[in-house]
Short mmCIF file of C-alpha atoms in Angstrom, two decimals:
data_model
loop_
_atom_site.label_atom_id
_atom_site.label_comp_id
_atom_site.label_asym_id
_atom_site.label_seq_id
_atom_site.Cartn_x
_atom_site.Cartn_y
_atom_site.Cartn_z
CA UNK A 75 186.90 -58.87 80.63
CA UNK A 76 184.31 -56.08 80.83
CA UNK A 77 185.27 -52.45 81.37
CA UNK A 78 184.05 -51.02 84.70
CA UNK A 79 182.65 -47.51 84.90
CA UNK A 80 183.82 -45.10 87.61
CA UNK A 81 181.03 -45.17 90.24
CA UNK A 82 181.34 -41.44 90.90
CA UNK A 83 180.10 -40.58 87.38
CA UNK A 84 177.20 -42.97 86.72
CA UNK A 85 175.30 -40.59 84.43
CA UNK A 86 178.35 -39.80 82.32
CA UNK A 87 179.28 -43.48 82.21
CA UNK A 88 175.77 -44.45 81.06
CA UNK A 89 175.86 -41.79 78.36
CA UNK A 90 179.30 -42.91 77.20
CA UNK A 91 178.12 -46.52 77.09
CA UNK A 92 175.06 -45.61 75.03
CA UNK A 93 177.21 -43.66 72.57
CA UNK A 94 179.58 -46.63 72.34
CA UNK A 95 176.67 -48.97 71.61
CA UNK A 96 175.28 -46.70 68.89
CA UNK A 97 178.71 -46.28 67.29
CA UNK A 98 179.51 -49.98 67.33
CA UNK A 99 176.09 -50.92 65.98
CA UNK A 100 176.36 -48.42 63.14
CA UNK A 101 179.71 -49.91 62.16
CA UNK A 102 178.85 -53.57 62.66
CA UNK A 103 175.19 -53.81 61.60
CA UNK A 104 175.92 -54.65 57.92
CA UNK A 105 178.15 -57.56 58.94
CA UNK A 106 175.63 -58.74 61.53
CA UNK A 107 172.75 -58.61 59.04
CA UNK A 108 174.84 -60.41 56.42
CA UNK A 109 175.93 -63.12 58.84
CA UNK A 110 172.42 -63.67 60.20
CA UNK A 111 170.88 -63.67 56.73
CA UNK A 112 173.06 -66.68 55.95
CA UNK A 113 171.25 -68.49 58.79
CA UNK A 114 167.64 -67.36 58.43
CA UNK A 115 167.68 -66.68 54.64
CA UNK A 116 165.51 -63.58 55.08
CA UNK A 117 166.98 -60.07 55.15
CA UNK A 118 163.93 -58.63 56.88
CA UNK A 119 164.13 -61.14 59.74
CA UNK A 120 167.91 -60.71 59.86
CA UNK A 121 167.51 -56.96 60.30
CA UNK A 122 165.01 -57.54 63.12
CA UNK A 123 167.39 -59.97 64.87
CA UNK A 124 170.22 -57.42 64.56
CA UNK A 125 167.93 -54.88 66.22
CA UNK A 126 167.20 -57.44 68.97
CA UNK A 127 170.94 -57.68 69.62
CA UNK A 128 171.09 -53.89 69.84
CA UNK A 129 168.30 -53.88 72.43
CA UNK A 130 170.13 -56.57 74.43
CA UNK A 131 173.26 -54.43 74.42
CA UNK A 132 171.30 -51.40 75.59
CA UNK A 133 169.93 -53.50 78.46
CA UNK A 134 173.11 -55.29 79.53
CA UNK A 135 176.12 -53.10 78.77
CA UNK A 136 175.24 -50.17 81.07
CA UNK A 137 175.24 -52.61 84.02
CA UNK A 138 177.93 -55.06 82.93
CA UNK A 139 180.24 -52.75 80.99
CA UNK A 140 181.19 -52.70 77.31
CA UNK A 141 182.71 -56.07 76.30
CA UNK A 142 186.27 -56.25 74.99
CA UNK A 143 185.00 -57.12 71.49
CA UNK A 144 181.59 -55.40 71.22
CA UNK A 145 181.14 -56.25 67.53
CA UNK A 146 181.65 -59.95 68.19
CA UNK A 147 179.24 -59.75 71.16
CA UNK A 148 176.52 -58.26 68.95
CA UNK A 149 177.18 -60.82 66.22
CA UNK A 150 177.10 -63.76 68.66
CA UNK A 151 173.88 -62.50 70.25
CA UNK A 152 172.15 -62.05 66.89
CA UNK A 153 173.38 -65.42 65.63
CA UNK A 154 172.20 -67.20 68.77
CA UNK A 155 168.75 -65.72 68.36
CA UNK A 156 168.75 -66.70 64.69
CA UNK A 157 169.64 -70.29 65.52
CA UNK A 158 166.98 -70.35 68.23
CA UNK A 159 164.46 -69.05 65.70
CA UNK A 160 165.38 -71.68 63.14
CA UNK A 161 165.26 -74.46 65.73
CA UNK A 162 161.84 -73.36 66.92
CA UNK A 163 160.60 -73.50 63.37
CA UNK A 164 162.02 -77.01 63.00
CA UNK A 165 159.20 -78.29 65.11
CA UNK A 166 156.58 -76.96 62.73
CA UNK A 167 157.89 -77.21 59.18
CA UNK A 168 159.94 -79.78 57.32
CA UNK A 169 161.79 -77.21 55.23
CA UNK A 170 163.01 -75.28 58.21
CA UNK A 171 163.98 -78.55 59.89
CA UNK A 172 166.33 -79.19 56.96
CA UNK A 173 167.82 -75.73 57.40
CA UNK A 174 168.33 -76.52 61.08
CA UNK A 175 170.17 -79.75 60.28
CA UNK A 176 172.37 -77.86 57.82
CA UNK A 177 173.23 -75.40 60.53
CA UNK A 178 174.24 -78.21 62.87
CA UNK A 179 176.44 -79.93 60.30
CA UNK A 180 177.89 -77.01 58.32
CA UNK A 181 181.42 -76.16 59.53
CA UNK A 182 180.83 -72.41 59.06
CA UNK A 183 177.99 -72.52 61.54
CA UNK A 184 179.67 -74.63 64.21
CA UNK A 185 179.75 -72.97 67.58
CA UNK A 186 177.31 -70.04 67.28
CA UNK A 187 178.71 -68.54 70.47
CA UNK A 188 182.16 -68.07 68.92
CA UNK A 189 182.93 -64.42 68.05
CA UNK A 190 182.67 -63.64 64.36
CA UNK A 191 185.89 -63.16 62.40
CA UNK A 192 185.58 -59.80 60.59
CA UNK A 193 188.10 -60.92 57.94
CA UNK A 194 186.06 -64.01 57.10
CA UNK A 195 182.76 -62.31 56.54
CA UNK A 196 183.48 -60.36 53.38
CA UNK A 197 181.77 -62.99 51.26
CA UNK A 198 178.66 -62.63 53.37
CA UNK A 199 178.65 -58.89 52.76
CA UNK A 200 179.03 -59.45 49.04
CA UNK A 201 176.18 -61.99 49.09
CA UNK A 202 174.09 -59.40 50.89
CA UNK A 203 174.87 -56.86 48.15
CA UNK A 204 173.80 -59.28 45.44
CA UNK A 205 170.62 -60.35 47.22
CA UNK A 206 169.66 -56.71 47.74
CA UNK A 207 170.28 -56.14 44.01
CA UNK A 208 168.15 -59.06 42.83
CA UNK A 209 166.19 -58.55 39.56
CA UNK A 210 162.87 -59.13 41.35
CA UNK A 211 163.34 -55.63 42.82
CA UNK A 212 163.19 -52.33 40.97
CA UNK A 213 166.46 -50.44 40.56
CA UNK A 214 165.33 -47.85 43.07
CA UNK A 215 164.40 -50.53 45.59
CA UNK A 216 167.76 -52.32 45.16
CA UNK A 217 169.69 -49.15 45.84
CA UNK A 218 167.55 -48.16 48.82
CA UNK A 219 167.66 -51.62 50.43
CA UNK A 220 171.41 -52.02 50.05
CA UNK A 221 172.10 -48.58 51.42
CA UNK A 222 169.92 -49.45 54.40
CA UNK A 223 171.36 -52.91 55.03
CA UNK A 224 175.01 -52.38 54.12
CA UNK A 225 175.48 -48.65 54.41
CA UNK A 226 173.56 -48.38 57.65
CA UNK A 227 171.91 -45.20 56.37
CA UNK A 228 168.64 -43.84 57.69
CA UNK A 229 165.63 -43.53 55.42
CA UNK A 230 166.10 -39.73 55.33
CA UNK A 231 169.76 -40.06 54.28
CA UNK A 232 168.85 -42.51 51.51
CA UNK A 233 166.11 -40.18 50.30
CA UNK A 234 168.62 -37.36 49.96
CA UNK A 235 171.15 -39.60 48.24
CA UNK A 236 168.55 -40.74 45.72
CA UNK A 237 166.87 -37.33 45.30
CA UNK A 238 163.56 -38.95 46.25
CA UNK A 239 160.84 -38.18 48.85
CA UNK A 240 161.40 -39.89 52.22
CA UNK A 241 157.99 -41.68 52.36
CA UNK A 242 158.66 -43.13 48.92
CA UNK A 243 162.01 -44.52 50.01
CA UNK A 244 160.50 -45.99 53.20
CA UNK A 245 157.86 -47.79 51.12
CA UNK A 246 160.50 -49.10 48.73
CA UNK A 247 162.49 -50.64 51.58
CA UNK A 248 159.49 -52.34 53.18
CA UNK A 249 158.21 -53.71 49.87
CA UNK A 250 161.70 -54.86 48.87
CA UNK A 251 162.10 -56.98 52.00
CA UNK A 252 158.62 -58.45 51.54
CA UNK A 253 159.35 -59.29 47.91
CA UNK A 254 162.65 -61.02 48.71
CA UNK A 255 160.94 -63.09 51.40
CA UNK A 256 157.94 -63.95 49.20
CA UNK A 257 160.19 -65.03 46.30
CA UNK A 258 162.53 -66.99 48.63
CA UNK A 259 165.57 -65.40 46.96
CA UNK A 260 168.69 -67.47 47.65
CA UNK A 261 171.45 -65.92 49.77
CA UNK A 262 174.27 -66.46 47.28
CA UNK A 263 176.60 -64.72 44.83
CA UNK A 264 175.12 -65.41 41.37
CA UNK A 265 177.18 -66.84 38.50
CA UNK A 266 177.17 -66.62 34.69
CA UNK A 267 174.68 -64.39 32.86
CA UNK A 268 172.67 -63.77 36.02
CA UNK A 269 175.70 -62.27 37.75
CA UNK A 270 176.50 -60.05 34.77
CA UNK A 271 172.92 -58.78 34.68
CA UNK A 272 173.02 -57.80 38.34
CA UNK A 273 176.49 -56.24 38.24
CA UNK A 274 175.31 -52.79 37.10
CA UNK A 275 173.01 -52.44 40.08
CA UNK A 276 175.74 -53.67 42.45
CA UNK A 277 178.19 -51.09 41.09
CA UNK A 278 175.61 -48.32 41.45
CA UNK A 279 174.92 -49.25 45.04
CA UNK A 280 178.60 -49.35 46.01
CA UNK A 281 179.09 -45.98 44.32
CA UNK A 282 176.20 -44.40 46.22
CA UNK A 283 177.50 -45.77 49.52
CA UNK A 284 180.89 -44.22 48.81
CA UNK A 285 179.30 -40.91 47.84
CA UNK A 286 177.35 -40.78 51.09
CA UNK A 287 180.64 -41.21 52.95
CA UNK A 288 182.52 -38.75 50.74
CA UNK A 289 179.91 -35.98 51.02
CA UNK A 290 177.31 -36.79 53.66
CA UNK A 291 173.83 -35.59 52.74
CA UNK A 292 172.93 -34.67 56.32
CA UNK A 293 174.38 -34.32 59.80
CA UNK A 294 177.25 -32.36 61.31
CA UNK A 295 180.11 -34.09 59.47
CA UNK A 296 180.91 -33.54 55.81
CA UNK A 297 182.85 -36.81 55.50
CA UNK A 298 181.98 -40.25 56.90
CA UNK A 299 185.17 -42.27 56.36
CA UNK A 300 183.67 -45.59 57.52
CA UNK A 301 181.21 -45.57 54.61
CA UNK A 302 184.04 -44.78 52.17
CA UNK A 303 186.07 -47.68 53.56
CA UNK A 304 183.09 -50.06 53.30
CA UNK A 305 182.52 -49.08 49.67
CA UNK A 306 186.21 -49.37 48.85
CA UNK A 307 186.42 -52.82 50.42
CA UNK A 308 183.34 -54.00 48.51
CA UNK A 309 184.73 -52.63 45.26
CA UNK A 310 188.07 -54.40 45.80
CA UNK A 311 186.32 -57.69 46.62
CA UNK A 312 184.23 -57.29 43.47
CA UNK A 313 187.29 -56.79 41.25
CA UNK A 314 188.86 -59.91 42.73
CA UNK A 315 185.73 -61.90 41.88
CA UNK A 316 185.40 -60.35 38.40
CA UNK A 317 188.96 -59.71 37.14
CA UNK A 318 187.80 -59.39 33.51
CA UNK A 319 185.02 -56.88 34.22
CA UNK A 320 186.16 -53.42 33.08
CA UNK A 321 183.51 -51.46 34.95
CA UNK A 322 184.29 -53.17 38.26
CA UNK A 323 187.89 -51.97 37.87
CA UNK A 324 186.60 -48.58 36.71
CA UNK A 325 184.53 -48.17 39.86
CA UNK A 326 187.44 -49.31 42.04
CA UNK A 327 189.70 -46.77 40.30
CA UNK A 328 187.20 -43.98 40.81
CA UNK A 329 186.79 -44.73 44.50
CA UNK A 330 190.54 -45.11 45.12
CA UNK A 331 191.29 -41.77 43.45
CA UNK A 332 188.50 -39.89 45.19
CA UNK A 333 189.35 -41.47 48.55
CA UNK A 334 192.93 -40.22 48.14
CA UNK A 335 191.63 -36.67 48.75
CA UNK A 336 189.44 -37.46 51.76
CA UNK A 337 191.81 -36.16 54.44
CA UNK A 338 192.15 -32.79 52.70
CA UNK A 339 188.43 -32.21 52.13
CA UNK A 340 187.91 -30.78 55.62
CA UNK A 341 189.85 -28.32 57.78
CA UNK A 342 190.81 -28.62 61.46
CA UNK A 343 187.29 -27.73 62.63
CA UNK A 344 185.59 -30.02 60.09
CA UNK A 345 184.83 -27.20 57.67
CA UNK A 346 184.75 -28.06 53.93
CA UNK A 347 187.88 -27.27 51.90
CA UNK A 348 187.19 -26.69 48.21
CA UNK A 349 189.21 -28.57 45.60
CA UNK A 350 191.15 -25.48 44.57
CA UNK A 351 192.25 -24.91 48.18
CA UNK A 352 193.22 -28.50 49.02
CA UNK A 353 196.84 -29.38 49.73
CA UNK A 354 197.71 -31.86 47.01
CA UNK A 355 200.88 -32.77 48.89
CA UNK A 356 198.58 -34.42 51.44
CA UNK A 357 196.57 -36.48 48.97
CA UNK A 358 197.12 -40.15 49.79
CA UNK A 359 199.65 -41.27 47.18
CA UNK A 360 199.17 -44.96 47.89
CA UNK A 361 195.48 -44.64 46.99
CA UNK A 362 196.41 -42.55 43.93
CA UNK A 363 198.72 -45.33 42.71
CA UNK A 364 196.03 -47.95 43.39
CA UNK A 365 193.59 -45.79 41.41
CA UNK A 366 195.94 -45.47 38.45
CA UNK A 367 196.53 -49.24 38.46
CA UNK A 368 192.80 -50.01 38.62
CA UNK A 369 192.12 -47.55 35.78
CA UNK A 370 194.80 -49.27 33.68
CA UNK A 371 193.07 -52.61 34.29
CA UNK A 372 189.72 -51.06 33.34
CA UNK A 373 191.23 -49.85 30.06
CA UNK A 374 192.94 -53.20 29.41
CA UNK A 375 189.72 -55.15 29.92
CA UNK A 376 187.44 -52.73 28.04
CA UNK A 377 185.50 -54.31 25.13
CA UNK A 378 187.42 -52.29 22.49
CA UNK A 379 190.39 -49.91 22.60
CA UNK A 380 188.70 -46.59 21.82
CA UNK A 381 185.64 -44.96 23.31
CA UNK A 382 184.49 -48.10 25.03
CA UNK A 383 185.09 -47.14 28.63
CA UNK A 384 182.01 -47.41 30.78
CA UNK A 385 180.60 -44.61 32.97
CA UNK A 386 182.66 -45.51 36.05
CA UNK A 387 185.90 -45.82 34.10
CA UNK A 388 185.21 -42.44 32.46
CA UNK A 389 184.66 -40.84 35.86
CA UNK A 390 187.86 -42.49 37.05
CA UNK A 391 189.66 -40.96 34.07
CA UNK A 392 188.34 -37.53 35.15
CA UNK A 393 189.56 -38.14 38.70
CA UNK A 394 192.92 -39.20 37.26
CA UNK A 395 193.20 -35.81 35.48
CA UNK A 396 192.93 -34.11 38.86
CA UNK A 397 195.44 -36.52 40.40
CA UNK A 398 197.96 -35.90 37.61
CA UNK A 399 197.82 -32.10 38.00
CA UNK A 400 200.42 -30.62 40.35
CA UNK A 401 198.10 -27.71 41.15
CA UNK A 402 194.51 -26.61 40.56
CA UNK A 403 195.73 -24.12 37.94
CA UNK A 404 197.60 -26.82 36.02
CA UNK A 405 194.51 -29.03 35.70
CA UNK A 406 193.70 -30.12 32.15
CA UNK A 407 190.13 -28.76 32.17
CA UNK A 408 189.72 -29.22 28.42
CA UNK A 409 190.42 -32.94 28.77
CA UNK A 410 188.00 -33.11 31.71
CA UNK A 411 185.29 -31.33 29.69
CA UNK A 412 185.85 -33.81 26.84
CA UNK A 413 185.55 -36.77 29.22
CA UNK A 414 182.35 -35.32 30.68
CA UNK A 415 181.01 -35.08 27.12
CA UNK A 416 181.71 -38.80 26.64
CA UNK A 417 180.13 -39.54 29.99
CA UNK A 418 177.02 -37.53 29.08
CA UNK A 419 176.72 -39.61 25.92
CA UNK A 420 177.13 -42.93 27.76
CA UNK A 421 175.11 -42.14 30.88
CA UNK A 422 173.10 -38.93 30.40
CA UNK A 423 171.73 -37.27 33.53
CA UNK A 424 171.16 -33.70 34.80
CA UNK A 425 173.87 -34.19 37.46
CA UNK A 426 176.42 -35.18 34.81
CA UNK A 427 175.41 -32.10 32.80
CA UNK A 428 175.92 -29.91 35.86
CA UNK A 429 179.42 -31.30 36.33
CA UNK A 430 180.14 -30.86 32.64
CA UNK A 431 179.06 -27.23 32.92
CA UNK A 432 181.67 -26.65 35.63
CA UNK A 433 184.40 -28.17 33.46
CA UNK A 434 183.28 -26.15 30.43
CA UNK A 435 183.35 -22.96 32.51
CA UNK A 436 186.95 -23.69 33.47
CA UNK A 437 188.03 -24.72 29.96
CA UNK A 438 186.09 -22.31 27.74
CA UNK A 439 185.07 -19.45 29.99
CA UNK A 440 182.55 -18.71 32.72
CA UNK A 441 179.83 -17.48 30.35
CA UNK A 442 179.90 -20.77 28.43
CA UNK A 443 179.45 -22.72 31.65
CA UNK A 444 176.64 -20.46 32.86
CA UNK A 445 174.65 -21.06 29.67
CA UNK A 446 174.71 -24.81 30.40
CA UNK A 447 173.77 -24.30 34.05
CA UNK A 448 170.87 -21.98 33.18
CA UNK A 449 169.51 -24.67 30.88
CA UNK A 450 169.32 -27.02 33.88
CA UNK A 451 167.24 -24.74 36.12
CA UNK A 452 164.00 -26.16 34.70
CA UNK A 453 165.03 -29.79 35.43
CA UNK A 454 162.46 -31.22 37.89
CA UNK A 455 164.95 -33.69 39.38
CA UNK A 456 167.27 -30.80 40.35
CA UNK A 457 164.51 -28.68 41.89
CA UNK A 458 165.75 -29.31 45.44
CA UNK A 459 169.37 -30.15 44.58
CA UNK A 460 171.49 -27.63 46.47
CA UNK A 461 174.52 -27.96 44.17
CA UNK A 462 172.64 -26.42 41.25
CA UNK A 463 172.23 -22.96 42.88
CA UNK A 464 175.66 -23.42 44.46
CA UNK A 465 177.35 -23.84 41.07
CA UNK A 466 175.25 -21.04 39.56
CA UNK A 467 176.19 -18.75 42.44
CA UNK A 468 179.86 -19.52 41.92
CA UNK A 469 179.71 -18.68 38.21
CA UNK A 470 177.70 -15.50 38.82
CA UNK A 471 180.22 -14.39 41.44
CA UNK A 472 183.08 -14.88 38.97
CA UNK A 473 181.20 -12.66 36.51
CA UNK A 474 180.81 -9.92 39.12
CA UNK A 475 177.03 -10.39 39.40
CA UNK A 476 177.27 -10.46 43.18
CA UNK A 477 173.63 -9.67 44.01
CA UNK A 478 172.45 -12.67 41.97
CA UNK A 479 175.27 -14.82 43.34
CA UNK A 480 174.28 -13.89 46.89
CA UNK A 481 170.69 -15.02 46.27
CA UNK A 482 171.85 -18.29 44.73
CA UNK A 483 174.19 -19.13 47.63
CA UNK A 484 171.42 -18.42 50.13
CA UNK A 485 169.04 -20.63 48.18
CA UNK A 486 171.68 -23.38 48.08
CA UNK A 487 172.16 -23.05 51.85
CA UNK A 488 168.42 -23.38 52.41
CA UNK A 489 168.42 -26.67 50.47
CA UNK A 490 171.60 -28.15 51.99
CA UNK A 491 171.03 -30.77 54.68
CA UNK A 492 174.62 -31.08 55.75
CA UNK A 493 175.47 -28.50 58.39
CA UNK A 494 179.04 -28.02 57.17
CA UNK A 495 177.94 -27.38 53.62
CA UNK A 496 175.27 -24.98 54.82
CA UNK A 497 177.87 -23.01 56.79
CA UNK A 498 180.14 -22.76 53.76
CA UNK A 499 177.32 -21.62 51.49
CA UNK A 500 176.15 -18.98 53.94
CA UNK A 501 179.72 -17.73 54.27
CA UNK A 502 179.96 -17.43 50.50
CA UNK A 503 176.63 -15.58 50.42
CA UNK A 504 177.96 -13.18 53.05
CA UNK A 505 181.13 -12.62 51.01
CA UNK A 506 179.00 -11.75 47.96
CA UNK A 507 176.98 -9.27 49.97
CA UNK A 508 180.13 -7.65 51.30
CA UNK A 509 181.61 -7.64 47.80
CA UNK A 510 178.61 -5.77 46.46
CA UNK A 511 179.62 -2.79 48.62
CA UNK A 512 176.42 -2.89 50.70
CA UNK A 513 178.18 -3.50 54.03
CA UNK A 514 175.98 -5.11 56.67
CA UNK A 515 173.28 -7.47 55.45
CA UNK A 516 169.57 -6.80 56.01
CA UNK A 517 167.87 -7.71 59.27
CA UNK A 518 165.87 -10.59 57.79
CA UNK A 519 169.13 -12.38 56.99
CA UNK A 520 170.82 -11.60 60.28
CA UNK A 521 170.42 -15.16 61.47
CA UNK A 522 172.90 -16.21 58.81
CA UNK A 523 175.57 -13.77 59.85
CA UNK A 524 177.26 -16.05 62.32
CA UNK A 525 177.34 -19.08 60.00
#
């Protein structure tokens, strides 16, 4: 039964309906694309058919009301159009005629008008992850395509997540879909050596999806829980499929432990809450226990007992150090610095070095950490990375170099795309200015005063 809108508020009702459509589509589009890809065997066409379903909703729902199960409505509409497309092609090509007959006889495809069962579509999502991570695509293209198809991220959000220019990411996505179609890549979960070869890319993609939900690169919200839940679910499905794969368990452990803090990462008004200020009593203990268990499985399935943990398991071990500490002050920073050293050896990157610098500053002193951070200021890949000046500003502030810290926090704020992060950084810049004894800030920075 459709929901009727109060006739006395047609404009508000239309706006509410449009917002409902956009919200539902953002949540359901990965499942719709995955389900339709199983029919048309082309992710590009599947994405277009999902968009067609969105247009149909925009046309029909304002007049007819939002259906009781909007996700199933969108799925059924997209699937119907996919079946129509395949049947039209049957008349022109023998291969597509065979696909059409399969659709008519396969039990999973019986009754295209039936609402999709969200619990039965996980395998389709996993197939979509593996097809987006196919070896015919570059690593960058695999990550970008999967974030687009499964994370529902915009091109701009993916560009920020990958520290890459937006036009470059847009080109990667278009070329990736063309390549998959041209190579007729099968919509299936690979097995044997092929699956092992593609696992690293799959893990990276799931991790990036989680990170986008844990610390959104843009927008008004710092945290996007739906993305975290999608990544967690994919990681759990992956560990079930690959119970002997240490890094799959390592990634699952990392995500479980980080997700345990999600509720405490923002305050009542959505403002960021730094790790040292978070209430550990409100960390989700069920997720902490799941993280510990997954980390134990990662260690048990590692190739050898010592020093063999992969990058995700090492990061999970770092997250476990935080989870074990009863307070920020009791954190074993020396152990964390050691683990970051192992991680830098296994998977070197400027971002890992930046995180290691923070741990070193806590374990060995602020000056020691600042030396490592200063060495990263010439890294091209970090040129527009707002966390580099943010970390440097924090260390400078601890050393009493408030003028320099103020400049670094303002630079970090100018680079931040997330509004909540920008507000926090501007507030820290203002605190530095006040701490320098200069009182009110200069006129050219007045626009930042209210942030």
